[in-house]
PDB file of C-alpha atoms in Angstrom:
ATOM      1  CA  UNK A 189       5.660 -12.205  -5.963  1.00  0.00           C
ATOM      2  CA  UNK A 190       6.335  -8.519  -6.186  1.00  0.00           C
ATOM      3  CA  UNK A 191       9.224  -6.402  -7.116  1.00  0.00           C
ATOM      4  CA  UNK A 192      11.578  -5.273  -4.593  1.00  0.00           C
ATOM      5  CA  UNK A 193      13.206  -2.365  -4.444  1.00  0.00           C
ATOM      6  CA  UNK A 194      16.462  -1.438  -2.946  1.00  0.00           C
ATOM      7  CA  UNK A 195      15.517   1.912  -1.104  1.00  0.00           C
ATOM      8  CA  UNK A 196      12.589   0.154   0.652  1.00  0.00           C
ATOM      9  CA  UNK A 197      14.697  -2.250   2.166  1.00  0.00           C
ATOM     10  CA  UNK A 198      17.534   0.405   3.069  1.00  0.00           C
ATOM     11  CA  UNK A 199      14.365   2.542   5.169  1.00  0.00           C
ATOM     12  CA  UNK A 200      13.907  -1.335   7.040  1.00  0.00           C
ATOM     13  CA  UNK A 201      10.792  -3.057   4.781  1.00  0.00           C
ATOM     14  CA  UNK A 202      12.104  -6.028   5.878  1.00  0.00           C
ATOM     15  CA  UNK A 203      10.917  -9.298   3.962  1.00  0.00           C
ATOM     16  CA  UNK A 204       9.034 -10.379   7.084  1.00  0.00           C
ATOM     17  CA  UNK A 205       7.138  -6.973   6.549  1.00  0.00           C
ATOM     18  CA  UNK A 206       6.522  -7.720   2.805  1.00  0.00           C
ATOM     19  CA  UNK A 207       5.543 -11.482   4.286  1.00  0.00           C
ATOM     20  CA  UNK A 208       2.963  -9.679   7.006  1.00  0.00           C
ATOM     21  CA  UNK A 209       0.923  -7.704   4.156  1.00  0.00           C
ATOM     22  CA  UNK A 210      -1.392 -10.251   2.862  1.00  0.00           C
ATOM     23  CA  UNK A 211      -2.545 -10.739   6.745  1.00  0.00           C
ATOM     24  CA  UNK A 212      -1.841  -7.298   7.952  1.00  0.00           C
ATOM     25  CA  UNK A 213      -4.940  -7.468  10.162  1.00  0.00           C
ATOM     26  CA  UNK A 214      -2.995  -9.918  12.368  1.00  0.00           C
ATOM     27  CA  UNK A 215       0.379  -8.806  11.369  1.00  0.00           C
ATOM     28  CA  UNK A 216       2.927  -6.194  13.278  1.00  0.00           C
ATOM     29  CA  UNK A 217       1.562  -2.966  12.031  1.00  0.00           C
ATOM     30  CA  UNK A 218       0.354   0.095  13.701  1.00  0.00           C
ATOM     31  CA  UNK A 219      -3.440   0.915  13.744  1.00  0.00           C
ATOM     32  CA  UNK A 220      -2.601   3.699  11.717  1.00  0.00           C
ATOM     33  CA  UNK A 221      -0.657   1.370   9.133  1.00  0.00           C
ATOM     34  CA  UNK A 222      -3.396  -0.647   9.221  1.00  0.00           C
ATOM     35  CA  UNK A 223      -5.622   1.990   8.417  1.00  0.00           C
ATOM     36  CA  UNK A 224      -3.565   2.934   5.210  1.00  0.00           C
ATOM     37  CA  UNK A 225      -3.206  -0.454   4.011  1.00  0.00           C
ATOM     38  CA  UNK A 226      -7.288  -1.285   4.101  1.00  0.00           C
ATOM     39  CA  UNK A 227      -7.182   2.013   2.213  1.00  0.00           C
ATOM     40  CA  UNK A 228      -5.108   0.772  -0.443  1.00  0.00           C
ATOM     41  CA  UNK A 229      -6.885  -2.252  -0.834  1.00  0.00           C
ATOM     42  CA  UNK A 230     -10.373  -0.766  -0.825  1.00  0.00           C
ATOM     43  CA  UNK A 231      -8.789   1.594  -3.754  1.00  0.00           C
ATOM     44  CA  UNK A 232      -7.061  -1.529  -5.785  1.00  0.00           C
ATOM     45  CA  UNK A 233      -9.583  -3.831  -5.208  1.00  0.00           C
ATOM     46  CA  UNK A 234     -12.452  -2.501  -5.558  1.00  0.00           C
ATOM     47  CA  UNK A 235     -12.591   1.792  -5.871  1.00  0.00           C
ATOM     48  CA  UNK A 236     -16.192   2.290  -6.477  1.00  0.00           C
ATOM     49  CA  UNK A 237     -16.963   1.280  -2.984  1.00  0.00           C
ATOM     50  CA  UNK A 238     -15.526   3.867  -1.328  1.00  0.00           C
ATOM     51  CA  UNK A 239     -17.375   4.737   1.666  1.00  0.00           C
ATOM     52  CA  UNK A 240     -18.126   7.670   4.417  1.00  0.00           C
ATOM     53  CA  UNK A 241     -17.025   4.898   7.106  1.00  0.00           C
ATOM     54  CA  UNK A 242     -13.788   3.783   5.533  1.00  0.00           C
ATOM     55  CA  UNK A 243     -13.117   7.497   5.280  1.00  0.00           C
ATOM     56  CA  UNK A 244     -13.856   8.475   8.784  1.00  0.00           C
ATOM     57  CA  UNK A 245     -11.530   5.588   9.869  1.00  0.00           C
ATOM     58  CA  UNK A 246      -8.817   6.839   7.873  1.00  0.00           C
ATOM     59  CA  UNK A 247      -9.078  10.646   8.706  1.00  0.00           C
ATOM     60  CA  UNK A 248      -9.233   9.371  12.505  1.00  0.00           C
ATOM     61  CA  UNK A 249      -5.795   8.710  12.115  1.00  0.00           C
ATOM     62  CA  UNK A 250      -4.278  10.805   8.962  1.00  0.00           C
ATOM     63  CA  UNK A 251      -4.369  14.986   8.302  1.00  0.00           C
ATOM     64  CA  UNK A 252      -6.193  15.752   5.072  1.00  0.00           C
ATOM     65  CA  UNK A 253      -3.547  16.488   3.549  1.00  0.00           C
ATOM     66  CA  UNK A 254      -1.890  12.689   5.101  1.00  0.00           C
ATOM     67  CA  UNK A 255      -5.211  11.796   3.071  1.00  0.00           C
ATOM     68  CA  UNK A 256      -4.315  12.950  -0.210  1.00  0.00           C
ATOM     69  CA  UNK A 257      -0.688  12.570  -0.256  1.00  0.00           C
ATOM     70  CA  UNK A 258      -1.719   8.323   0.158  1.00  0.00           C
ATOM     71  CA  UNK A 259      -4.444   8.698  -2.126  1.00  0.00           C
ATOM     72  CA  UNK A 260      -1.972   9.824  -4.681  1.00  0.00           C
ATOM     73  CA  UNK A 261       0.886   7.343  -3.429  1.00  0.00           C
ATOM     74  CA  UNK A 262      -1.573   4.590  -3.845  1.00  0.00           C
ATOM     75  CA  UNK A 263      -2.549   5.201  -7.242  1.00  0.00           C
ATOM     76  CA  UNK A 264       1.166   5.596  -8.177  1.00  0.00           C
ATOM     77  CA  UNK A 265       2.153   2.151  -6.785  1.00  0.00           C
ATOM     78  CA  UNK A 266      -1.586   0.497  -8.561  1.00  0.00           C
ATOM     79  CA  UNK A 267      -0.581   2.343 -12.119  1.00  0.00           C
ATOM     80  CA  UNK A 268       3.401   0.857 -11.460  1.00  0.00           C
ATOM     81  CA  UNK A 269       2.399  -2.587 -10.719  1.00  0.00           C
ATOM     82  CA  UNK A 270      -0.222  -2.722 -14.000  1.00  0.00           C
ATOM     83  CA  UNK A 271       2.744  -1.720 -15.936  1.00  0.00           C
ATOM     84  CA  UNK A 272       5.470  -3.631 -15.008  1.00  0.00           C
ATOM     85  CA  UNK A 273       3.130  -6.949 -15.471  1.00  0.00           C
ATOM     86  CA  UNK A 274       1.904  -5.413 -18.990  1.00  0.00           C
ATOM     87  CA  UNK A 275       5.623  -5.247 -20.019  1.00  0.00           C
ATOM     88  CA  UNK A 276       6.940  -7.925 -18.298  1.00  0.00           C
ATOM     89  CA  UNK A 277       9.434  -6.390 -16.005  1.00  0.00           C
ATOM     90  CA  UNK A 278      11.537  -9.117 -13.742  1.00  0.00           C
ATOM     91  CA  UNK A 279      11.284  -9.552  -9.981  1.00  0.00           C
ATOM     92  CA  UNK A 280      13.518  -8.811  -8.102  1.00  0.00           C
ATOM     93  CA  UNK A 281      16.772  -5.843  -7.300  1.00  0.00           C
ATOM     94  CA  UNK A 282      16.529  -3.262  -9.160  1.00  0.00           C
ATOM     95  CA  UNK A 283      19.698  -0.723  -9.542  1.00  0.00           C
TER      96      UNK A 283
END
């Protein structure tokens, strides 16, 4: 499950999207999507093992500053999600 939120949907993250992300690889996303969204799951699941390759991928296809802007937007969206299952926040719209 994960929280949705109305703006996402309004800018098209469709459920199908949301549906696609835990097979990305496979699913209908750009290379370059696909290269943010090992990103983000090198950096939530396991951060330490950052490497030069993973990093060479990703600045084939993102600006440094591209780089840092979804370094940052990543670590937003990790912090979010550890606090709203800390405090128990409901799924689901938001207003």
């Amino acid at each position: 499950m994960s929280t949705r939120w109305i703006p996402g949907r309004d800018q098209g993250i469709t459920e199908e999207i949301v549906a696609a992300l835990p097979d990305y690889e496979r699913g209908p996303f750009t290379e370059r999507e696909k290269a943010a969204l090992r990103y983000a799951d090198q950096m939530y699941f396991d951060h330490h093992k950052m490497d030069d390759g993973l990093f060479s991928r990703l600045r084939g296809r993102f600006s440094d500053d591209e780089v840092l802007e979804l370094s940052w937007v990543i670590g937003e969206f990790i912090s979010v999600g550890k606090i709203i299952h800390v405090l128990g926040v409901p799924y689901g719209e938001h207003k």
